[in-house]
Coordinates of C-alpha atoms in Angstrom, one line a residue:
M119 CA 0.0 0.0 0.0
A120 CA 2.8 2.5 0.9
Q121 CA 4.5 1.9 -2.4
R122 CA 1.3 2.6 -4.3
L123 CA 0.7 5.8 -2.3
R124 CA 4.2 7.0 -3.1
M125 CA 3.7 6.3 -6.7
A126 CA 0.4 8.2 -6.7
A127 CA 2.1 11.2 -5.1
G128 CA 4.8 11.1 -7.7
A129 CA 2.3 11.1 -10.5
L130 CA 0.5 14.1 -9.0
F131 CA 3.7 16.1 -8.7
F132 CA 4.6 15.2 -12.3
A133 CA 1.1 16.3 -13.6
A134 CA 1.4 19.5 -11.6
G135 CA 4.7 20.2 -13.2
I136 CA 3.2 19.8 -16.7
L137 CA 0.2 22.0 -15.9
G138 CA 2.5 24.6 -14.5
C139 CA 4.5 24.7 -17.7
E140 CA 1.4 24.9 -19.9
D141 CA -0.4 27.5 -18.0
A142 CA 2.0 29.3 -15.6
G143 CA -0.2 32.5 -15.6
K144 CA -3.1 30.8 -13.9
K145 CA -3.4 30.4 -10.1
S146 CA -1.7 27.2 -9.1
V147 CA -3.7 24.3 -7.5
Q148 CA -2.0 22.3 -4.9
A149 CA -2.9 18.7 -4.0
H150 CA -2.7 17.9 -0.3
V151 CA -1.7 14.3 0.4
P152 CA -1.6 13.0 4.0
A153 CA 1.8 12.6 5.5
L154 CA 3.0 9.0 5.6
A155 CA 5.1 7.6 8.4
P156 CA 8.3 6.3 7.0
T157 CA 9.0 2.6 7.5
P158 CA 12.1 1.6 9.4
Q159 CA 13.6 0.2 6.3
A160 CA 13.0 3.4 4.3
A161 CA 14.4 5.5 7.0
N162 CA 17.7 3.7 7.2
T163 CA 18.2 3.4 3.4
K164 CA 20.1 6.1 1.5
Q165 CA 18.8 6.8 -2.0
A166 CA 21.2 5.5 -4.6
A167 CA 22.3 8.0 -7.3
V168 CA 20.8 7.3 -10.7
E169 CA 23.2 7.4 -13.6
L170 CA 21.8 8.4 -17.1
A171 CA 23.4 7.3 -20.3
P172 CA 24.9 10.2 -22.4
L173 CA 22.4 11.8 -24.7
P174 CA 23.1 12.2 -28.4
I175 CA 23.2 16.0 -28.4
L176 CA 25.3 16.2 -31.6
N177 CA 24.1 15.1 -35.1
P178 CA 26.2 12.5 -36.8
P179 CA 28.5 14.0 -39.5
R180 CA 27.2 14.2 -43.1
R181 CA 23.6 13.3 -42.3
H182 CA 21.4 13.7 -45.5
Y183 CA 17.8 14.9 -45.2
V184 CA 14.9 14.1 -47.6
W185 CA 12.6 17.1 -48.5
L186 CA 9.1 15.8 -48.5
L187 CA 7.4 18.7 -50.3
P188 CA 7.5 18.8 -54.1
P189 CA 9.9 21.4 -55.5
V190 CA 8.3 24.6 -56.5
P191 CA 9.0 25.5 -60.2
P192 CA 10.1 29.0 -61.2
G193 CA 7.3 31.6 -61.5
K194 CA 6.6 31.3 -65.2
D195 CA 6.9 27.5 -65.3
Y196 CA 4.5 27.3 -62.3
L197 CA 2.1 29.6 -64.0
I198 CA 2.1 27.5 -67.2
Q199 CA 1.7 24.3 -65.2
K200 CA -1.4 25.6 -63.3
V201 CA -3.0 27.0 -66.4
Q202 CA -2.5 23.7 -68.3
E203 CA -4.0 21.8 -65.3
K204 CA -7.1 24.0 -65.2
F205 CA -7.5 23.9 -68.9
A206 CA -7.2 20.1 -69.0
S207 CA -9.8 19.8 -66.2
G208 CA -12.1 22.1 -68.2
E209 CA -11.9 20.1 -71.3
Q210 CA -12.5 16.9 -69.3
N211 CA -15.6 18.4 -67.6
F212 CA -16.9 19.7 -70.9
K213 CA -16.7 16.4 -72.6
A214 CA -18.5 14.8 -69.7
G215 CA -21.3 17.3 -69.9
H216 CA -20.4 19.1 -66.7
L217 CA -20.7 22.5 -68.2
E218 CA -20.7 24.6 -65.0
A219 CA -17.6 22.9 -63.7
A220 CA -16.0 23.4 -67.2
R221 CA -16.9 27.0 -67.2
K222 CA -15.2 27.5 -63.8
D223 CA -12.1 25.7 -64.9
F224 CA -11.8 27.8 -68.1
D225 CA -12.4 31.0 -66.0
D226 CA -9.6 30.0 -63.7
A227 CA -7.2 29.2 -66.6
V228 CA -7.8 32.6 -68.2
D229 CA -7.6 34.5 -64.9
W230 CA -4.3 32.9 -64.0
L231 CA -2.8 34.3 -67.1
L232 CA -4.5 37.7 -67.2
E233 CA -3.7 38.4 -63.5
S234 CA -0.2 36.9 -63.4
G235 CA 1.7 40.1 -63.8
F236 CA 3.7 38.7 -66.8
D237 CA 3.7 40.6 -70.1
L238 CA 2.0 37.9 -72.2
N239 CA 2.8 39.7 -75.5
S240 CA 6.5 39.8 -75.0
D241 CA 6.9 36.1 -74.0
P242 CA 6.3 33.8 -76.9
K243 CA 5.6 30.7 -74.8
L244 CA 3.0 32.6 -72.6
A245 CA 1.4 34.3 -75.7
E246 CA 1.0 30.9 -77.4
L247 CA -0.6 29.4 -74.4
F248 CA -2.9 32.4 -73.9
H249 CA -4.2 32.3 -77.5
R250 CA -4.6 28.5 -77.4
V251 CA -6.7 28.7 -74.3
V252 CA -8.7 31.6 -75.5
D253 CA -9.4 30.2 -78.9
T254 CA -10.5 26.8 -77.4
V255 CA -12.6 28.3 -74.7
Y256 CA -14.4 30.5 -77.3
A257 CA -14.9 27.4 -79.6
Y258 CA -16.5 25.6 -76.6
E259 CA -18.7 28.5 -75.9
L260 CA -19.9 28.4 -79.4
Q261 CA -20.8 24.7 -79.0
A262 CA -22.5 24.7 -75.6
F263 CA -22.3 27.8 -73.5
R264 CA -24.4 30.1 -75.6
A265 CA -28.1 30.1 -74.9
G266 CA -29.6 29.4 -78.2
D267 CA -28.9 28.2 -81.8
G268 CA -29.4 24.6 -81.2
F269 CA -27.9 24.1 -77.8
N270 CA -31.1 24.6 -75.8
E271 CA -32.7 21.4 -74.6
A272 CA -35.2 19.9 -77.1
P273 CA -38.8 20.9 -76.1
A274 CA -40.9 18.4 -74.3
V275 CA -44.6 17.6 -74.8
P276 CA -47.1 17.0 -72.1
A277 CA -47.6 13.3 -71.1
A278 CA -50.9 11.9 -72.0
I279 CA -51.5 10.3 -68.6
D280 CA -51.5 13.7 -66.9
E281 CA -54.6 14.7 -68.8
V282 CA -56.9 12.0 -67.4
A283 CA -55.3 10.3 -64.4
E284 CA -56.9 12.5 -61.8
M285 CA -60.3 12.9 -63.4
T286 CA -63.6 10.9 -62.8
F287 CA -66.2 10.4 -65.5
P288 CA -69.8 9.1 -65.5
V289 CA -70.7 5.6 -66.5
D290 CA -73.0 4.8 -69.4
P291 CA -75.4 2.1 -68.0
G292 CA -75.9 0.7 -71.5
L293 CA -72.1 0.3 -72.0
K294 CA -71.4 -2.4 -69.5
A295 CA -73.1 -5.3 -71.3
R296 CA -71.6 -4.3 -74.7
A297 CA -68.1 -4.0 -73.1
E298 CA -68.3 -7.3 -71.3
E299 CA -69.4 -9.0 -74.5
A300 CA -66.7 -7.5 -76.5
A301 CA -64.1 -8.5 -73.9
K302 CA -65.0 -12.1 -74.3
N303 CA -64.3 -12.0 -78.0
I304 CA -60.8 -10.6 -77.9
S305 CA -57.6 -12.5 -77.2
H306 CA -55.5 -11.1 -74.3
D307 CA -52.7 -12.2 -72.0
L308 CA -53.4 -9.8 -69.1
P309 CA -56.7 -10.0 -67.0
L310 CA -59.4 -7.7 -68.3
T311 CA -61.8 -6.7 -65.5
V312 CA -64.9 -4.8 -66.6
N313 CA -66.4 -2.8 -63.8
D314 CA -67.7 0.7 -63.2
Q315 CA -64.2 2.2 -62.7
V316 CA -63.1 0.8 -66.1
L317 CA -66.3 1.7 -67.9
S318 CA -66.0 5.3 -66.8
F319 CA -62.8 5.6 -68.8
V320 CA -64.1 3.6 -71.7
N321 CA -66.9 6.2 -71.7
F322 CA -64.4 9.1 -71.7
F323 CA -62.3 7.6 -74.5
Q324 CA -65.4 7.9 -76.8
T325 CA -65.8 11.6 -76.2
P326 CA -64.1 13.9 -78.8
R327 CA -61.2 14.7 -76.5
G328 CA -60.7 11.2 -75.3
R329 CA -61.1 9.8 -78.8
A330 CA -58.2 12.1 -80.0
I331 CA -56.0 10.7 -77.2
V332 CA -56.7 7.1 -78.2
E333 CA -56.3 7.8 -82.0
T334 CA -53.0 9.6 -81.5
G335 CA -51.6 6.7 -79.5
L336 CA -52.8 4.1 -82.0
R337 CA -51.3 6.0 -84.9
R338 CA -47.9 6.6 -83.2
G339 CA -47.9 3.2 -81.8
G340 CA -47.3 1.8 -85.3
R341 CA -43.7 3.1 -85.2
Y342 CA -42.8 1.1 -82.1
R343 CA -45.2 -1.8 -81.9
E344 CA -42.8 -4.4 -83.5
M345 CA -39.9 -3.3 -81.4
I346 CA -41.8 -3.3 -78.2
S347 CA -43.4 -6.7 -79.0
R348 CA -39.9 -8.1 -79.6
V349 CA -38.5 -6.8 -76.3
L350 CA -41.5 -8.0 -74.3
R351 CA -41.1 -11.4 -75.9
E352 CA -37.4 -11.5 -75.2
E353 CA -38.0 -10.6 -71.5
G354 CA -40.8 -13.2 -71.2
L355 CA -43.6 -10.7 -70.5
P356 CA -47.2 -10.4 -71.6
Q357 CA -47.7 -8.6 -74.9
D358 CA -50.6 -6.5 -73.6
L359 CA -48.2 -4.5 -71.4
I360 CA -47.7 -2.4 -74.5
Y361 CA -50.9 -0.5 -73.6
L362 CA -49.2 0.7 -70.4
A363 CA -47.0 2.8 -72.7
Q364 CA -50.0 4.0 -74.7
A365 CA -51.6 5.2 -71.5
E366 CA -48.5 6.8 -70.2
S367 CA -47.3 8.8 -73.2
A368 CA -49.4 7.9 -76.3
F369 CA -46.0 6.6 -77.6
Q370 CA -44.4 10.0 -77.6
P371 CA -40.6 9.8 -76.7
L372 CA -40.5 13.5 -75.7
A373 CA -43.4 13.2 -73.3
L374 CA -42.8 14.8 -69.9
S375 CA -45.1 14.5 -67.0
R376 CA -45.8 17.1 -64.2
A377 CA -43.8 14.7 -61.9
G378 CA -40.7 14.9 -64.2
A379 CA -41.1 11.5 -65.7
R380 CA -39.9 11.2 -69.3
G381 CA -40.2 9.1 -72.4
I382 CA -42.6 6.5 -73.8
W383 CA -42.5 4.6 -70.5
Q384 CA -42.4 7.7 -68.2
F385 CA -39.4 6.9 -66.1
V386 CA -38.5 9.3 -63.3
A387 CA -34.7 10.0 -63.1
Y388 CA -33.7 7.8 -60.2
R389 CA -35.8 4.8 -61.4
G390 CA -34.3 5.2 -64.9
Q391 CA -30.8 5.3 -63.5
Q392 CA -31.5 2.1 -61.5
Y393 CA -32.2 0.3 -64.7
G394 CA -29.3 1.7 -66.7
L395 CA -30.8 4.7 -68.4
R396 CA -28.1 7.5 -68.6
H397 CA -29.0 11.1 -68.3
T398 CA -26.3 13.7 -69.1
W399 CA -26.3 17.2 -70.4
W400 CA -26.2 15.8 -73.9
I401 CA -28.6 12.7 -73.8
D402 CA -31.4 11.3 -71.8
E403 CA -31.9 7.6 -72.5
R404 CA -35.3 7.6 -70.9
Q405 CA -36.3 9.1 -74.3
D406 CA -34.6 6.3 -76.3
P407 CA -37.6 4.1 -77.3
E408 CA -35.7 0.8 -77.3
K409 CA -33.5 1.3 -74.3
A410 CA -36.4 2.6 -72.2
T411 CA -38.6 -0.4 -73.3
R412 CA -35.9 -2.8 -72.2
A413 CA -35.7 -1.0 -68.8
A414 CA -39.5 -0.9 -68.4
A415 CA -39.8 -4.6 -69.2
Q416 CA -37.2 -5.5 -66.6
H417 CA -38.8 -3.2 -64.0
L418 CA -42.3 -4.6 -64.6
R419 CA -40.9 -8.2 -64.3
D420 CA -39.3 -7.3 -61.0
L421 CA -42.6 -5.8 -59.7
Y422 CA -44.6 -8.9 -60.8
N423 CA -42.1 -11.2 -59.1
L424 CA -42.6 -9.1 -56.0
Y425 CA -46.4 -9.2 -55.9
G426 CA -47.4 -12.1 -58.2
D427 CA -50.3 -9.9 -59.6
W428 CA -50.2 -7.7 -62.7
Y429 CA -52.6 -5.1 -61.4
L430 CA -50.5 -4.6 -58.3
A431 CA -47.3 -4.5 -60.5
M432 CA -48.9 -1.8 -62.7
A433 CA -49.9 0.2 -59.6
A434 CA -46.4 -0.1 -58.2
Y435 CA -45.0 1.0 -61.6
N436 CA -47.0 4.2 -61.2
C437 CA -46.6 5.2 -57.6
G438 CA -43.7 3.0 -56.4
P439 CA -43.6 -0.4 -54.7
G440 CA -43.3 1.3 -51.3
N441 CA -46.8 2.9 -51.5
V442 CA -48.3 -0.4 -52.6
Q443 CA -46.7 -2.3 -49.9
K444 CA -47.9 0.1 -47.3
G445 CA -51.5 -0.3 -48.6
I446 CA -51.2 -4.0 -48.4
E447 CA -49.9 -3.9 -44.8
R448 CA -52.6 -1.5 -43.7
T449 CA -55.5 -3.5 -45.1
G450 CA -54.2 -7.0 -45.2
Y451 CA -55.3 -7.4 -48.9
A452 CA -52.9 -8.0 -51.7
D453 CA -55.6 -7.2 -54.3
F454 CA -55.7 -4.0 -56.3
W455 CA -59.5 -3.6 -56.2
E456 CA -59.6 -4.0 -52.5
L457 CA -56.9 -1.3 -52.1
Y458 CA -58.9 0.8 -54.5
K459 CA -62.1 0.4 -52.4
R460 CA -60.4 1.1 -49.2
N461 CA -58.8 4.3 -50.6
V462 CA -55.2 3.5 -49.5
L463 CA -53.6 4.4 -52.9
P464 CA -52.9 7.8 -54.4
R465 CA -55.8 9.0 -56.6
E466 CA -53.7 9.0 -59.7
T467 CA -52.7 5.4 -59.1
K468 CA -56.3 4.3 -58.4
N469 CA -57.2 5.6 -61.9
Y470 CA -54.0 4.3 -63.5
V471 CA -54.9 0.6 -63.7
P472 CA -58.5 1.3 -65.0
I473 CA -57.1 3.6 -67.7
I474 CA -54.8 0.9 -69.0
I475 CA -57.6 -1.7 -69.0
A476 CA -60.0 0.7 -70.8
L477 CA -57.3 1.5 -73.4
T478 CA -56.6 -2.2 -73.9
L479 CA -60.3 -3.0 -74.4
I480 CA -60.6 -0.2 -77.0
A481 CA -57.3 -0.7 -78.8
K482 CA -58.0 -4.4 -79.3
D483 CA -61.4 -3.8 -80.8
A484 CA -61.3 -0.2 -82.1
A485 CA -64.0 -0.7 -84.7
H486 CA -66.4 -1.9 -82.0
Y487 CA -66.0 1.5 -80.3
N488 CA -66.2 3.5 -83.6
I489 CA -62.4 4.5 -83.4
Q490 CA -60.3 4.6 -86.5
A491 CA -56.6 5.2 -86.8
E492 CA -54.1 4.3 -89.4
P493 CA -50.9 3.2 -87.6
D494 CA -47.6 4.8 -88.6
T495 CA -45.2 2.6 -90.4
P496 CA -41.9 1.6 -88.5
L497 CA -38.9 3.7 -89.2
P498 CA -36.0 1.5 -90.2
T499 CA -32.6 3.2 -89.7
D500 CA -28.9 2.9 -90.4
V501 CA -26.7 3.1 -87.2
V502 CA -23.3 4.7 -87.2
K503 CA -20.9 5.5 -84.4
P504 CA -19.3 8.9 -85.2
G505 CA -16.7 8.4 -82.4
R506 CA -16.9 12.0 -81.2
A507 CA -19.3 14.9 -81.0
I508 CA -20.9 16.1 -84.1
D509 CA -23.5 18.8 -84.9
L510 CA -26.7 17.4 -86.3
R511 CA -27.0 20.2 -88.8
L512 CA -23.7 19.1 -90.3
V513 CA -25.0 15.5 -90.4
G514 CA -28.2 16.7 -92.2
E515 CA -26.2 18.8 -94.6
T516 CA -23.9 15.9 -95.4
I517 CA -26.7 13.4 -96.2
D518 CA -29.3 15.9 -97.4
V519 CA -31.8 15.2 -94.6
D520 CA -33.6 17.8 -92.5
V521 CA -32.7 18.2 -88.9
E522 CA -36.1 17.4 -87.6
T523 CA -35.9 14.0 -89.2
L524 CA -32.7 13.3 -87.4
R525 CA -34.1 14.5 -84.1
S526 CA -37.1 12.2 -84.5
L527 CA -34.7 9.3 -85.2
N528 CA -32.6 10.2 -82.2
P529 CA -35.0 11.4 -79.5
S530 CA -32.6 10.7 -76.7
L531 CA -30.5 13.6 -77.9
L532 CA -31.3 16.7 -75.8
R533 CA -29.5 19.1 -78.1
L534 CA -28.4 19.4 -81.7
A535 CA -25.1 17.7 -81.1
T536 CA -24.1 14.2 -80.1
P537 CA -22.1 13.5 -77.0
E538 CA -18.3 13.1 -76.9
D539 CA -18.8 9.4 -76.5
P540 CA -17.2 6.8 -78.7
S541 CA -20.0 4.3 -78.0
F542 CA -22.9 6.6 -78.9
E543 CA -25.0 5.2 -81.8
L544 CA -26.4 7.8 -84.2
H545 CA -29.5 6.7 -86.1
L546 CA -29.7 7.9 -89.8
P547 CA -32.4 7.3 -92.4
V548 CA -32.0 3.8 -94.0
G549 CA -29.6 3.8 -96.9
T550 CA -27.5 6.9 -95.9
A551 CA -24.8 5.5 -93.7
Q552 CA -22.4 4.9 -96.5
K553 CA -22.9 8.4 -97.9
F554 CA -22.3 9.9 -94.4
S555 CA -19.1 8.0 -93.8
A556 CA -17.7 9.0 -97.2
E557 CA -18.5 12.7 -97.1
I558 CA -17.8 13.4 -93.4
A559 CA -14.2 12.2 -94.0
D560 CA -13.7 15.6 -95.8
I561 CA -14.0 17.5 -92.6
P562 CA -11.4 17.1 -89.7
P563 CA -13.2 15.3 -86.8
D564 CA -12.2 18.1 -84.4
K565 CA -14.3 20.5 -86.5
W566 CA -17.5 18.4 -86.6
V567 CA -19.2 20.7 -84.1
S568 CA -18.2 24.0 -85.6
W569 CA -17.9 23.5 -89.4
R570 CA -20.8 23.4 -91.7
R571 CA -21.8 22.3 -95.2
H572 CA -23.6 24.5 -97.7
R573 CA -25.5 23.7 -100.8
V574 CA -24.9 26.4 -103.4
E575 CA -28.1 28.0 -104.7
S576 CA -28.4 29.8 -108.1
G577 CA -26.7 33.2 -108.1
E578 CA -24.6 32.6 -104.9
T579 CA -20.9 33.5 -104.8
L580 CA -18.1 32.8 -102.4
T581 CA -18.5 36.3 -101.1
S582 CA -22.2 36.1 -100.4
I583 CA -21.9 32.7 -98.7
A584 CA -18.9 33.9 -96.6
K585 CA -21.1 36.9 -95.5
K586 CA -23.9 34.5 -94.4
Y587 CA -21.6 32.3 -92.3
R588 CA -19.4 35.3 -91.1
V589 CA -16.2 33.9 -92.5
T590 CA -13.9 35.0 -95.2
A591 CA -14.4 34.0 -98.9
A592 CA -10.7 33.0 -98.9
A593 CA -11.2 30.6 -96.0
I594 CA -14.1 28.9 -97.9
A595 CA -12.0 28.7 -101.0
D596 CA -9.0 27.2 -99.2
A597 CA -11.2 24.6 -97.4
N598 CA -12.7 23.4 -100.7
N599 CA -9.5 23.7 -102.9
L600 CA -11.1 26.4 -105.1
E601 CA -9.6 29.5 -106.7
H602 CA -10.5 32.6 -104.7
N603 CA -12.6 34.0 -107.7
A604 CA -14.0 30.6 -108.8
A605 CA -17.6 30.5 -110.1
L606 CA -20.0 28.2 -108.2
D607 CA -22.4 25.7 -109.7
A608 CA -25.9 25.5 -108.2
G609 CA -26.3 22.3 -106.2
E610 CA -22.6 22.1 -105.4
K611 CA -21.7 21.4 -101.7
L612 CA -19.1 23.5 -99.9
I613 CA -17.4 23.0 -96.6
I614 CA -17.8 26.1 -94.4
P615 CA -14.9 26.5 -92.0
A616 CA -16.9 28.3 -89.3
V617 CA -13.9 29.6 -87.3
Q618 CA -14.1 33.2 -86.1
P619 CA -11.1 35.5 -86.8
Q620 CA -8.7 36.1 -83.9
S621 CA -9.9 39.7 -83.5
E622 CA -13.5 38.4 -83.1
T623 CA -12.3 35.8 -80.6
K624 CA -10.6 38.5 -78.6
R625 CA -13.6 40.8 -78.7
R626 CA -15.9 38.0 -77.5
L627 CA -13.4 37.1 -74.8
V628 CA -13.1 40.7 -73.6
S629 CA -16.9 40.9 -73.3
Y630 CA -17.0 37.5 -71.5
R631 CA -14.2 38.6 -69.1
L632 CA -15.7 42.0 -68.4
R633 CA -18.9 40.5 -67.3
K634 CA -17.1 38.2 -64.9
W635 CA -14.7 40.8 -63.5
N636 CA -17.5 43.3 -62.9
R637 CA -20.3 40.8 -61.9
L638 CA -22.5 41.9 -64.8
R639 CA -25.5 39.9 -65.7
A640 CA -25.8 41.3 -69.2
N641 CA -23.7 42.9 -72.0
R642 CA -25.2 46.3 -71.4
V643 CA -23.6 48.9 -69.1
S644 CA -24.9 52.1 -67.8
R645 CA -23.4 55.6 -68.3
G646 CA -21.1 56.5 -65.4
M647 CA -20.3 52.9 -64.3
V648 CA -16.8 52.1 -63.3
L649 CA -15.5 48.9 -65.0
R650 CA -12.6 46.8 -63.8
I651 CA -10.4 45.8 -66.7
Y652 CA -7.3 43.6 -66.6
A653 CA -4.9 44.0 -69.5
L654 CA -2.6 41.3 -70.7
G655 CA 0.1 41.1 -68.1
G656 CA -1.6 43.6 -65.8
A657 CA -2.2 43.2 -62.1
P658 CA -5.7 43.6 -60.7
E659 CA -6.3 47.1 -59.2
T660 CA -7.2 47.0 -55.6
S661 CA -9.0 50.4 -55.4
P662 CA -10.5 51.5 -58.7
A663 CA -11.0 55.2 -59.1
R664 CA -14.4 56.7 -58.4
A665 CA -16.3 57.9 -61.5
R666 CA -17.9 61.3 -61.7
S667 CA -21.6 61.3 -61.4
R668 CA -21.9 63.2 -64.6
S669 CA -19.7 63.3 -67.6
K670 CA -19.5 66.3 -70.0
K671 CA -18.1 64.3 -72.9
K672 CA -19.0 60.9 -74.2
K673 CA -16.0 58.7 -74.1
T674 CA -15.7 55.0 -74.9
T675 CA -12.7 53.3 -73.2
Q676 CA -11.3 50.3 -75.2
P677 CA -9.8 47.4 -73.2
A678 CA -6.1 47.4 -73.3
T679 CA -4.3 44.7 -75.2
G680 CA -0.7 45.4 -74.5
G681 CA 1.5 44.9 -71.4
T682 CA 0.1 47.9 -69.5
P683 CA -1.2 47.7 -65.9
G684 CA -4.9 46.9 -65.4
G685 CA -7.2 49.6 -64.3
A686 CA -10.8 50.9 -64.2
A687 CA -12.7 52.4 -67.1
T688 CA -15.7 54.5 -67.0
A689 CA -18.6 53.4 -69.3
N690 CA -20.3 56.2 -71.0
D691 CA -22.2 54.4 -73.9
N692 CA -25.2 52.2 -73.3

């Protein structure tokens, strides 16, 4: 016990020493330990001196150290390295469709150069890097950053299901017997219940508005019926599930619901991703008819395996399996009509299954319900893999097909350009793939999103065509191996090298930079505003001069392009 107490006292003294070192300015706290009577043995024993081994207070000679941090390159080399890193990151983000991230990377790359303090004009290496970055950034802006001219997302159309899913309609008493009799005489591989809920929608689909919805779906369904039938057969599912797509979208690939569901089969984003449908800035595979059909078939099969009932599977397709499962657990019934009667499903879902049954009854026996629609013929296509991004307008000009035809054949494309994806399959009108491959070879692949083709019309000249595309006649002549004063034949095709002159590139960049430096939301400025301008090699000004509230003379300050310091300019022209 005595030994343990002595050890405790020693520990306290040691802790007190540490605390005293760390916080000597604070009032000290003393621990009072009761005095211990020394044992006879301890009183008669002298404490032996403790000898410590010598400490290595000197470093061994010629010791070599390893510097763990990477070496810092000289100023100009470091600048070039950082600009190239940001520029490469911007290109990677742009090709992946992450446009906001790409814009930020490009902004940083240009800012590093403009705000570096180096005179970019007097250094060939920096000047070359600056112009390469500027030209590329401007080219990318032409492709994607601008608001219009083909880079807005393709407009969607309202989904058919939204128009009727939350409505209720009266029941024609004389309709039930005729509908039940008709149902007995048609073949089907899904159950066809004929009750008042189904008959109310059969009645609606015979009104002028309802008839138009049915006829549109029957007509458009002709384009996709063979493909959908094949996929359902390959996945081992009932053929009558095709009418789920007719109810959802009337077979419109660009259909968009109020809930954000897209395509023929109306996938919401997370469910589409779950079944392998990609959605990027360039494409949305929920709008690809065949890929979405495959995903829908697999999803419906999974839901049927979960419930063992097609009506419950359809309900879960509409509102999610979680909502259906909650309804089953609340009522104890795994039966759609019981869940309907007990009001445990969303209203839209309650109507969803009767709508599909009603459309199935009508579509299978349209003449019985006085509905007539001539189905569209399927659209056979050639499939090519461009290997990189290409503007649909250039494709159309190459194979003499209008852009709307190409968009209808490729509804998954959100914009007028294909993605920078070697695996992307571009659908062309049947019989045009060979022509496309032969003629597109005349244009460098890295120009497929900026260059165009032009079919010469009677009376056109190189000069008039150049004016239309805002390029020089000499550039068109050089791209097509023509004499600069060559006469043109009507019907002749020309390559249009749609590259802006360097002066135009600089002008656009200055405007682009000015908006960012001064946090402007538009290109217009007000008289008397103070604008911050960084010249090439100039340093940012920390305290711009104040502008006078009124100016006697109108004066337009042009951005500097030499190696002068940056500064502030007063805008006097709106």
